[in-house]
PDB file of C-alpha atoms and ligand atoms in Angstrom:
ATOM      1  CA  ARG A  21      86.023 -90.276 -71.193  1.00 62.00           C
ATOM      2  CA  HIS A  22      86.102 -86.846 -69.523  1.00 77.00           C
ATOM      3  CA  PRO A  23      85.367 -84.135 -72.112  1.00 88.00           C
ATOM      4  CA  GLY A  24      88.193 -81.616 -72.336  1.00 93.00           C
ATOM      5  CA  TRP A  25      90.788 -83.659 -70.436  1.00 96.00           C
ATOM      6  CA  PRO A  26      93.785 -84.004 -70.526  1.00 96.00           C
ATOM      7  CA  VAL A  27      94.740 -80.715 -72.159  1.00 97.00           C
ATOM      8  CA  ARG A  28      97.320 -77.905 -72.168  1.00 98.00           C
ATOM      9  CA  LEU A  29      96.010 -74.319 -72.238  1.00 98.00           C
ATOM     10  CA  GLY A  30      97.732 -71.142 -73.406  1.00 98.00           C
ATOM     11  CA  PRO A  31     100.260 -69.701 -73.978  1.00 98.00           C
ATOM     12  CA  LEU A  32      99.043 -66.238 -73.043  1.00 98.00           C
ATOM     13  CA  THR A  33     101.465 -63.375 -72.378  1.00 98.00           C
ATOM     14  CA  VAL A  34     100.850 -61.002 -69.446  1.00 98.00           C
ATOM     15  CA  PRO A  35     103.198 -58.537 -67.675  1.00 98.00           C
ATOM     16  CA  ALA A  36     104.591 -61.324 -65.433  1.00 98.00           C
ATOM     17  CA  GLY A  37     105.536 -63.525 -68.414  1.00 98.00           C
ATOM     18  CA  VAL A  38     104.178 -66.286 -70.636  1.00 98.00           C
ATOM     19  CA  VAL A  39     101.421 -68.241 -68.882  1.00 98.00           C
ATOM     20  CA  GLU A  40     100.723 -71.874 -69.798  1.00 98.00           C
ATOM     21  CA  LEU A  41      98.613 -74.467 -67.987  1.00 98.00           C
ATOM     22  CA  ARG A  42      99.297 -78.198 -68.051  1.00 98.00           C
ATOM     23  CA  PRO A  43      98.194 -81.271 -66.079  1.00 98.00           C
ATOM     24  CA  PRO A  44     100.142 -82.086 -62.875  1.00 98.00           C
ATOM     25  CA  ARG A  45     103.028 -84.554 -63.196  1.00 98.00           C
ATOM     26  CA  LEU A  46     104.605 -86.856 -60.647  1.00 98.00           C
ATOM     27  CA  PHE A  47     107.978 -85.105 -61.074  1.00 97.00           C
ATOM     28  CA  ASP A  48     106.481 -81.691 -60.140  1.00 98.00           C
ATOM     29  CA  GLY A  49     106.974 -82.646 -56.465  1.00 98.00           C
ATOM     30  CA  GLY A  50     110.341 -80.967 -55.877  1.00 98.00           C
ATOM     31  CA  ALA A  51     109.418 -77.574 -57.354  1.00 98.00           C
ATOM     32  CA  TRP A  52     105.881 -77.706 -55.937  1.00 98.00           C
ATOM     33  CA  SER A  53     107.131 -78.409 -52.420  1.00 98.00           C
ATOM     34  CA  ARG A  54     109.882 -75.744 -52.520  1.00 98.00           C
ATOM     35  CA  ILE A  55     107.334 -73.060 -53.428  1.00 98.00           C
ATOM     36  CA  ARG A  56     104.647 -74.263 -51.010  1.00 98.00           C
ATOM     37  CA  ILE A  57     107.041 -74.381 -48.031  1.00 98.00           C
ATOM     38  CA  ARG A  58     108.456 -70.921 -48.847  1.00 98.00           C
ATOM     39  CA  GLU A  59     104.980 -69.416 -49.453  1.00 98.00           C
ATOM     40  CA  ARG A  60     103.281 -70.589 -46.259  1.00 98.00           C
ATOM     41  CA  SER A  61     102.442 -67.089 -44.997  1.00 97.00           C
ATOM     42  CA  HIS A  62     101.146 -66.048 -48.463  1.00 97.00           C
ATOM     43  CA  LEU A  63      98.862 -69.094 -48.800  1.00 98.00           C
ATOM     44  CA  GLU A  64      97.760 -70.339 -45.398  1.00 96.00           C
ATOM     45  CA  ASN A  65      95.019 -67.767 -44.703  1.00 94.00           C
ATOM     46  CA  TRP A  66      93.171 -68.577 -47.901  1.00 97.00           C
ATOM     47  CA  GLU A  67      93.316 -72.350 -48.211  1.00 95.00           C
ATOM     48  CA  PRO A  68      91.055 -75.019 -46.656  1.00 94.00           C
ATOM     49  CA  SER A  69      92.266 -76.456 -43.349  1.00 94.00           C
ATOM     50  CA  ALA A  70      93.549 -80.041 -43.405  1.00 93.00           C
ATOM     51  CA  PRO A  71      95.039 -82.502 -40.910  1.00 93.00           C
ATOM     52  CA  GLY A  72      98.792 -82.392 -40.314  1.00 94.00           C
ATOM     53  CA  SER A  73     101.306 -79.562 -40.188  1.00 95.00           C
ATOM     54  CA  TRP A  74     102.040 -77.276 -43.165  1.00 96.00           C
ATOM     55  CA  GLU A  75     105.406 -79.014 -43.576  1.00 96.00           C
ATOM     56  CA  GLU A  76     103.795 -82.467 -43.627  1.00 96.00           C
ATOM     57  CA  ARG A  77     101.117 -81.423 -46.099  1.00 96.00           C
ATOM     58  CA  ASN A  78     103.473 -79.562 -48.412  1.00 98.00           C
ATOM     59  CA  GLY A  79     106.711 -81.518 -48.123  1.00 98.00           C
ATOM     60  CA  VAL A  80     108.018 -83.353 -51.162  1.00 97.00           C
ATOM     61  CA  LEU A  81     106.671 -86.639 -49.755  1.00 97.00           C
ATOM     62  CA  ALA A  82     103.117 -85.227 -49.793  1.00 97.00           C
ATOM     63  CA  TRP A  83     103.106 -84.702 -53.568  1.00 98.00           C
ATOM     64  CA  PRO A  84     102.744 -88.272 -54.938  1.00 98.00           C
ATOM     65  CA  SER A  85      99.461 -88.851 -53.091  1.00 97.00           C
ATOM     66  CA  GLN A  86      98.142 -85.384 -54.022  1.00 97.00           C
ATOM     67  CA  TRP A  87      99.150 -85.962 -57.636  1.00 98.00           C
ATOM     68  CA  SER A  88      97.509 -89.370 -57.792  1.00 98.00           C
ATOM     69  CA  ALA A  89      94.312 -88.081 -56.127  1.00 98.00           C
ATOM     70  CA  LEU A  90      94.106 -85.232 -58.656  1.00 98.00           C
ATOM     71  CA  ARG A  91      94.805 -87.628 -61.506  1.00 97.00           C
ATOM     72  CA  SER A  92      92.084 -90.077 -60.527  1.00 97.00           C
ATOM     73  CA  LEU A  93      89.525 -87.299 -59.944  1.00 97.00           C
ATOM     74  CA  ALA A  94      90.446 -85.892 -63.366  1.00 97.00           C
ATOM     75  CA  ARG A  95      90.080 -89.303 -65.018  1.00 95.00           C
ATOM     76  CA  ARG A  96      86.657 -89.697 -63.438  1.00 95.00           C
ATOM     77  CA  GLY A  97      85.600 -86.310 -64.796  1.00 94.00           C
ATOM     78  CA  GLN A  98      85.224 -84.637 -61.402  1.00 97.00           C
ATOM     79  CA  THR A  99      88.165 -82.223 -61.581  1.00 98.00           C
ATOM     80  CA  LEU A 100      90.341 -80.420 -64.133  1.00 98.00           C
ATOM     81  CA  PRO A 101      93.635 -79.775 -62.279  1.00 98.00           C
ATOM     82  CA  PHE A 102      96.367 -77.602 -63.823  1.00 98.00           C
ATOM     83  CA  MET A 103      99.861 -76.491 -62.921  1.00 99.00           C
ATOM     84  CA  ILE A 104     100.424 -72.810 -63.770  1.00 99.00           C
ATOM     85  CA  MET A 105     103.717 -72.314 -65.631  1.00 99.00           C
ATOM     86  CA  VAL A 106     105.210 -68.835 -66.103  1.00 98.00           C
ATOM     87  CA  ASP A 107     108.053 -68.677 -68.624  1.00 98.00           C
ATOM     88  CA  GLY A 108     108.262 -72.459 -68.308  1.00 98.00           C
ATOM     89  CA  VAL A 109     108.663 -72.441 -64.494  1.00 98.00           C
ATOM     90  CA  LEU A 110     106.089 -73.765 -62.024  1.00 98.00           C
ATOM     91  CA  ALA A 111     104.332 -70.758 -60.439  1.00 98.00           C
ATOM     92  CA  GLY A 112     101.050 -72.053 -59.000  1.00 98.00           C
ATOM     93  CA  GLN A 113      97.997 -74.217 -59.486  1.00 98.00           C
ATOM     94  CA  ILE A 114      94.480 -73.702 -60.776  1.00 98.00           C
ATOM     95  CA  THR A 115      91.745 -76.287 -60.444  1.00 98.00           C
ATOM     96  CA  ILE A 116      88.201 -76.676 -61.664  1.00 98.00           C
ATOM     97  CA  GLY A 117      86.632 -78.899 -59.008  1.00 98.00           C
ATOM     98  CA  ASN A 118      83.389 -80.559 -57.978  1.00 98.00           C
ATOM     99  CA  VAL A 119      82.253 -80.942 -61.580  1.00 97.00           C
ATOM    100  CA  LEU A 120      78.549 -81.778 -61.590  1.00 97.00           C
ATOM    101  CA  ARG A 121      77.021 -83.000 -64.840  1.00 94.00           C
ATOM    102  CA  GLY A 122      73.396 -83.565 -65.824  1.00 94.00           C
ATOM    103  CA  SER A 123      71.184 -80.516 -65.622  1.00 95.00           C
ATOM    104  CA  LEU A 124      73.589 -78.552 -63.363  1.00 96.00           C
ATOM    105  CA  ARG A 125      76.838 -78.716 -65.388  1.00 97.00           C
ATOM    106  CA  SER A 126      78.455 -76.638 -62.687  1.00 98.00           C
ATOM    107  CA  ALA A 127      81.855 -76.482 -60.952  1.00 98.00           C
ATOM    108  CA  TRP A 128      84.070 -74.269 -58.792  1.00 98.00           C
ATOM    109  CA  VAL A 129      87.438 -72.731 -59.673  1.00 98.00           C
ATOM    110  CA  GLY A 130      90.298 -72.150 -57.214  1.00 98.00           C
ATOM    111  CA  TYR A 131      93.906 -70.977 -57.631  1.00 98.00           C
ATOM    112  CA  TRP A 132      97.145 -69.885 -55.989  1.00 98.00           C
ATOM    113  CA  VAL A 133     100.187 -68.118 -57.427  1.00 98.00           C
ATOM    114  CA  ASP A 134     103.790 -67.896 -56.147  1.00 98.00           C
ATOM    115  CA  SER A 135     104.239 -64.437 -54.558  1.00 98.00           C
ATOM    116  CA  GLU A 136     107.393 -63.988 -56.677  1.00 98.00           C
ATOM    117  CA  VAL A 137     105.151 -63.458 -59.719  1.00 98.00           C
ATOM    118  CA  THR A 138     101.954 -61.974 -58.234  1.00 98.00           C
ATOM    119  CA  GLY A 139     100.581 -58.640 -59.432  1.00 97.00           C
ATOM    120  CA  GLY A 140     101.500 -59.416 -63.031  1.00 98.00           C
ATOM    121  CA  GLY A 141      98.259 -60.865 -64.351  1.00 98.00           C
ATOM    122  CA  VAL A 142      99.059 -64.564 -63.888  1.00 98.00           C
ATOM    123  CA  ALA A 143      95.929 -65.572 -61.948  1.00 98.00           C
ATOM    124  CA  THR A 144      93.732 -63.502 -64.254  1.00 98.00           C
ATOM    125  CA  ALA A 145      95.172 -65.164 -67.364  1.00 98.00           C
ATOM    126  CA  ALA A 146      94.980 -68.651 -65.830  1.00 99.00           C
ATOM    127  CA  THR A 147      91.362 -68.152 -64.765  1.00 99.00           C
ATOM    128  CA  ALA A 148      90.390 -66.837 -68.202  1.00 98.00           C
ATOM    129  CA  LEU A 149      91.987 -69.878 -69.847  1.00 98.00           C
ATOM    130  CA  VAL A 150      90.276 -72.458 -67.597  1.00 98.00           C
ATOM    131  CA  VAL A 151      86.874 -70.734 -67.667  1.00 98.00           C
ATOM    132  CA  ASP A 152      86.868 -70.594 -71.489  1.00 98.00           C
ATOM    133  CA  HIS A 153      87.922 -74.252 -71.605  1.00 98.00           C
ATOM    134  CA  GLY A 154      85.311 -75.193 -69.006  1.00 98.00           C
ATOM    135  CA  PHE A 155      82.482 -73.588 -70.959  1.00 98.00           C
ATOM    136  CA  ARG A 156      83.639 -74.972 -74.307  1.00 97.00           C
ATOM    137  CA  GLN A 157      85.376 -78.367 -74.398  1.00 97.00           C
ATOM    138  CA  ALA A 158      84.437 -79.408 -70.839  1.00 97.00           C
ATOM    139  CA  GLY A 159      80.761 -78.631 -71.404  1.00 96.00           C
ATOM    140  CA  LEU A 160      80.114 -76.644 -68.213  1.00 98.00           C
ATOM    141  CA  HIS A 161      77.373 -74.057 -67.887  1.00 98.00           C
ATOM    142  CA  ARG A 162      78.211 -72.349 -64.568  1.00 98.00           C
ATOM    143  CA  ILE A 163      81.507 -71.775 -62.737  1.00 98.00           C
ATOM    144  CA  GLU A 164      81.620 -70.318 -59.245  1.00 98.00           C
ATOM    145  CA  ALA A 165      84.453 -69.003 -57.096  1.00 98.00           C
ATOM    146  CA  THR A 166      84.155 -68.471 -53.358  1.00 98.00           C
ATOM    147  CA  VAL A 167      86.560 -66.016 -51.743  1.00 98.00           C
ATOM    148  CA  ARG A 168      87.047 -64.518 -48.293  1.00 98.00           C
ATOM    149  CA  PRO A 169      85.929 -60.864 -48.086  1.00 98.00           C
ATOM    150  CA  GLU A 170      89.461 -60.011 -46.846  1.00 97.00           C
ATOM    151  CA  ASN A 171      91.109 -61.430 -49.998  1.00 98.00           C
ATOM    152  CA  ALA A 172      91.249 -58.250 -52.096  1.00 98.00           C
ATOM    153  CA  PRO A 173      93.647 -59.541 -54.791  1.00 98.00           C
ATOM    154  CA  SER A 174      91.479 -62.604 -55.496  1.00 98.00           C
ATOM    155  CA  ILE A 175      88.287 -60.517 -55.559  1.00 98.00           C
ATOM    156  CA  ARG A 176      90.022 -58.231 -58.053  1.00 98.00           C
ATOM    157  CA  VAL A 177      90.916 -61.216 -60.274  1.00 98.00           C
ATOM    158  CA  LEU A 178      87.262 -62.290 -60.384  1.00 98.00           C
ATOM    159  CA  THR A 179      85.714 -58.864 -60.901  1.00 98.00           C
ATOM    160  CA  LYS A 180      88.258 -57.983 -63.637  1.00 97.00           C
ATOM    161  CA  LEU A 181      87.072 -61.079 -65.512  1.00 98.00           C
ATOM    162  CA  GLY A 182      83.396 -60.220 -65.128  1.00 98.00           C
ATOM    163  CA  PHE A 183      82.407 -62.685 -62.422  1.00 98.00           C
ATOM    164  CA  ARG A 184      79.172 -61.569 -60.766  1.00 98.00           C
ATOM    165  CA  GLU A 185      78.791 -61.361 -56.987  1.00 98.00           C
ATOM    166  CA  GLU A 186      75.953 -63.652 -55.894  1.00 98.00           C
ATOM    167  CA  GLY A 187      76.004 -63.359 -52.134  1.00 98.00           C
ATOM    168  CA  LEU A 188      77.707 -64.007 -48.831  1.00 98.00           C
ATOM    169  CA  PHE A 189      78.014 -67.613 -47.619  1.00 98.00           C
ATOM    170  CA  ARG A 190      78.235 -67.391 -43.834  1.00 98.00           C
ATOM    171  CA  ARG A 191      80.737 -69.589 -41.972  1.00 98.00           C
ATOM    172  CA  TYR A 192      81.063 -71.478 -45.263  1.00 98.00           C
ATOM    173  CA  LEU A 193      84.490 -73.095 -45.369  1.00 97.00           C
ATOM    174  CA  ASP A 194      87.018 -74.344 -42.822  1.00 97.00           C
ATOM    175  CA  VAL A 195      90.000 -72.139 -43.677  1.00 96.00           C
ATOM    176  CA  ALA A 196      93.056 -71.435 -41.509  1.00 92.00           C
ATOM    177  CA  GLY A 197      91.489 -73.180 -38.536  1.00 92.00           C
ATOM    178  CA  GLY A 198      87.983 -71.652 -38.501  1.00 96.00           C
ATOM    179  CA  TRP A 199      84.644 -71.468 -40.334  1.00 98.00           C
ATOM    180  CA  ARG A 200      85.090 -68.412 -42.579  1.00 97.00           C
ATOM    181  CA  ASP A 201      82.530 -66.315 -44.438  1.00 98.00           C
ATOM    182  CA  HIS A 202      83.015 -66.389 -48.231  1.00 98.00           C
ATOM    183  CA  ILE A 203      81.612 -64.241 -51.020  1.00 98.00           C
ATOM    184  CA  CYS A 204      80.260 -66.358 -53.865  1.00 98.00           C
ATOM    185  CA  PHE A 205      81.083 -65.114 -57.356  1.00 99.00           C
ATOM    186  CA  ALA A 206      79.786 -66.916 -60.435  1.00 98.00           C
ATOM    187  CA  MET A 207      79.572 -66.790 -64.187  1.00 98.00           C
ATOM    188  CA  THR A 208      77.444 -68.713 -66.673  1.00 98.00           C
ATOM    189  CA  ALA A 209      78.415 -69.642 -70.224  1.00 98.00           C
ATOM    190  CA  GLU A 210      76.069 -66.968 -71.599  1.00 98.00           C
ATOM    191  CA  GLU A 211      77.898 -64.272 -69.624  1.00 98.00           C
ATOM    192  CA  ALA A 212      81.286 -65.436 -70.945  1.00 98.00           C
ATOM    193  CA  GLY A 213      80.121 -64.631 -74.470  1.00 94.00           C
ATOM    194  CA  ASP A 214      82.923 -65.138 -76.989  1.00 95.00           C
ATOM    195  CA  GLY A 215      85.386 -65.861 -74.191  1.00 98.00           C
ATOM    196  CA  LEU A 216      87.316 -64.272 -71.351  1.00 98.00           C
ATOM    197  CA  VAL A 217      90.694 -64.615 -73.060  1.00 98.00           C
ATOM    198  CA  GLY A 218      89.389 -62.610 -76.018  1.00 98.00           C
ATOM    199  CA  ARG A 219      88.189 -59.903 -73.653  1.00 97.00           C
ATOM    200  CA  LEU A 220      91.574 -59.718 -71.874  1.00 98.00           C
ATOM    201  CA  VAL A 221      93.361 -59.423 -75.214  1.00 98.00           C
ATOM    202  CA  ALA A 222      90.914 -56.770 -76.459  1.00 97.00           C
ATOM    203  CA  ALA A 223      91.450 -54.809 -73.224  1.00 96.00           C
ATOM    204  CA  GLY A 224      95.228 -54.925 -73.729  1.00 97.00           C
ATOM    205  CA  ARG A 225      95.732 -56.972 -70.520  1.00 97.00           C
ATOM    206  CA  ALA A 226      97.136 -60.013 -72.343  1.00 98.00           C
ATOM    207  CA  HIS A 227      98.266 -61.081 -75.781  1.00 96.00           C
ATOM    208  CA  HIS A 228      98.610 -64.343 -77.640  1.00 96.00           C
ATOM    209  CA  SER A 229     102.238 -65.417 -77.605  1.00 80.00           C
TER     210      SER A 229
HETATM  211  N1  ACO B  14      93.906 -54.671 -52.824  1.00 93.23           N
HETATM  212  C1  ACO B  14      93.260 -54.593 -54.013  1.00 93.23           C
HETATM  213  N2  ACO B  14      93.766 -55.112 -55.161  1.00 93.23           N
HETATM  214  C2  ACO B  14      94.969 -55.730 -55.091  1.00 93.23           C
HETATM  215  C3  ACO B  14      95.686 -55.843 -53.882  1.00 93.23           C
HETATM  216  C4  ACO B  14      95.110 -55.285 -52.715  1.00 93.23           C
HETATM  217  N3  ACO B  14      95.714 -55.377 -51.529  1.00 93.23           N
HETATM  218  N4  ACO B  14      96.833 -56.505 -54.138  1.00 93.23           N
HETATM  219  C5  ACO B  14      96.829 -56.790 -55.446  1.00 93.23           C
HETATM  220  N5  ACO B  14      95.714 -56.313 -56.026  1.00 93.23           N
HETATM  221  C6  ACO B  14      95.282 -56.409 -57.405  1.00 93.23           C
HETATM  222  C7  ACO B  14      96.407 -56.320 -58.416  1.00 93.23           C
HETATM  223  O1  ACO B  14      96.785 -54.984 -58.643  1.00 93.23           O
HETATM  224  C8  ACO B  14      95.739 -56.971 -59.624  1.00 93.23           C
HETATM  225  O2  ACO B  14      94.784 -56.124 -60.227  1.00 93.23           O
HETATM  226  P1  ACO B  14      95.146 -55.216 -61.523  1.00 93.23           P
HETATM  227  O3  ACO B  14      95.485 -56.181 -62.639  1.00 93.23           O
HETATM  228  O4  ACO B  14      93.921 -54.462 -61.765  1.00 93.23           O
HETATM  229  O5  ACO B  14      96.330 -54.385 -61.160  1.00 93.23           O
HETATM  230  C9  ACO B  14      94.938 -58.074 -58.978  1.00 93.23           C
HETATM  231  O6  ACO B  14      94.760 -57.714 -57.601  1.00 93.23           O
HETATM  232  C10 ACO B  14      95.640 -59.418 -59.044  1.00 93.23           C
HETATM  233  O7  ACO B  14      95.521 -59.923 -60.371  1.00 93.23           O
HETATM  234  P2  ACO B  14      96.631 -60.908 -60.970  1.00 93.23           P
HETATM  235  O8  ACO B  14      97.942 -60.200 -61.091  1.00 93.23           O
HETATM  236  O9  ACO B  14      96.057 -61.530 -62.178  1.00 93.23           O
HETATM  237  O10 ACO B  14      96.696 -62.034 -59.832  1.00 93.23           O
HETATM  238  P3  ACO B  14      98.019 -62.692 -59.208  1.00 93.23           P
HETATM  239  O11 ACO B  14      98.740 -63.468 -60.237  1.00 93.23           O
HETATM  240  O12 ACO B  14      98.739 -61.658 -58.447  1.00 93.23           O
HETATM  241  O13 ACO B  14      97.353 -63.768 -58.188  1.00 93.23           O
HETATM  242  C11 ACO B  14      96.202 -64.469 -56.202  1.00 93.23           C
HETATM  243  C12 ACO B  14      96.340 -63.379 -57.292  1.00 93.23           C
HETATM  244  C13 ACO B  14      95.952 -65.827 -56.861  1.00 93.23           C
HETATM  245  C14 ACO B  14      95.005 -64.122 -55.319  1.00 93.23           C
HETATM  246  C15 ACO B  14      97.523 -64.538 -55.390  1.00 93.23           C
HETATM  247  O14 ACO B  14      97.698 -63.331 -54.692  1.00 93.23           O
HETATM  248  C16 ACO B  14      97.558 -65.702 -54.396  1.00 93.23           C
HETATM  249  O15 ACO B  14      97.997 -66.788 -54.737  1.00 93.23           O
HETATM  250  N6  ACO B  14      97.113 -65.460 -53.142  1.00 93.23           N
HETATM  251  C17 ACO B  14      97.165 -66.466 -52.088  1.00 93.23           C
HETATM  252  C18 ACO B  14      96.223 -67.634 -52.353  1.00 93.23           C
HETATM  253  C19 ACO B  14      94.830 -67.159 -52.673  1.00 93.23           C
HETATM  254  O16 ACO B  14      94.327 -66.223 -52.106  1.00 93.23           O
HETATM  255  N7  ACO B  14      94.146 -67.839 -53.611  1.00 93.23           N
HETATM  256  C20 ACO B  14      92.774 -67.487 -54.009  1.00 93.23           C
HETATM  257  C21 ACO B  14      91.779 -68.107 -53.080  1.00 93.23           C
HETATM  258  S1  ACO B  14      90.089 -67.731 -53.578  1.00 93.23           S
HETATM  259  C22 ACO B  14      89.833 -68.676 -54.971  1.00 93.23           C
HETATM  260  O17 ACO B  14      90.628 -69.519 -55.290  1.00 93.23           O
HETATM  261  C23 ACO B  14      88.605 -68.445 -55.786  1.00 93.23           C
END
């Protein structure tokens, strides 16, 4: 069985509201699709390209196959996928992906947040929760995040949490229809110390609900 899965993380209170993370559910489709269709211009420049139109990939009919793919990857121990809830309402997703075991024990983290609640600490809180969980219950040693140099808010999320810049990956990922440079940020378990959530709380950026 996959260590650290399934699980709910939080709650953690930030200026935007109470942040909780839980596994995806089949009945998330309606809310997920409504946000994703509305948020196309907020999301499209930062997410990997995929076949089909935005409407096809994010319509309510696209959710069951996405949900079942996430669920089977999670059951196999390759992914930890979470829905981000703010005050009990779906507000984004955060995923630990490409989990490699053995002597790497490494993974990436990726996230998006509904623009109606951005700027209020949601992505920072969600990332702190999944990184702490990844290093503890899920047994990871290194978590990386790759981000386009143009994506200032996401770079801010990572640097606020203490992620270290490792370098520039040239023409790394097919995003918004082209091979885009990405900055690689990473953190190891040693660097997370007693935990990122504890640091956010100590800095007054979040509190336990
Ligand atoms: N320039 C610099 N900093 C900015 C800017 C800007 N233009 N806009 C916002 N910020 C800052 C905010 O002030 C805040 O920092 P602060 O707490 O010091 O004030 C920080 O960026 C954002 O932190 P949060 O509020 O925790 O993050 P939020 O909940 O707003 O979500 C996110 C950020 C996820 C990047 C959101 O904007 C989003 O979903 N964007 C579209 C999708 C995306 O880019 N996903 C990330 C891809 S990269 C990856 O997944 C590793």
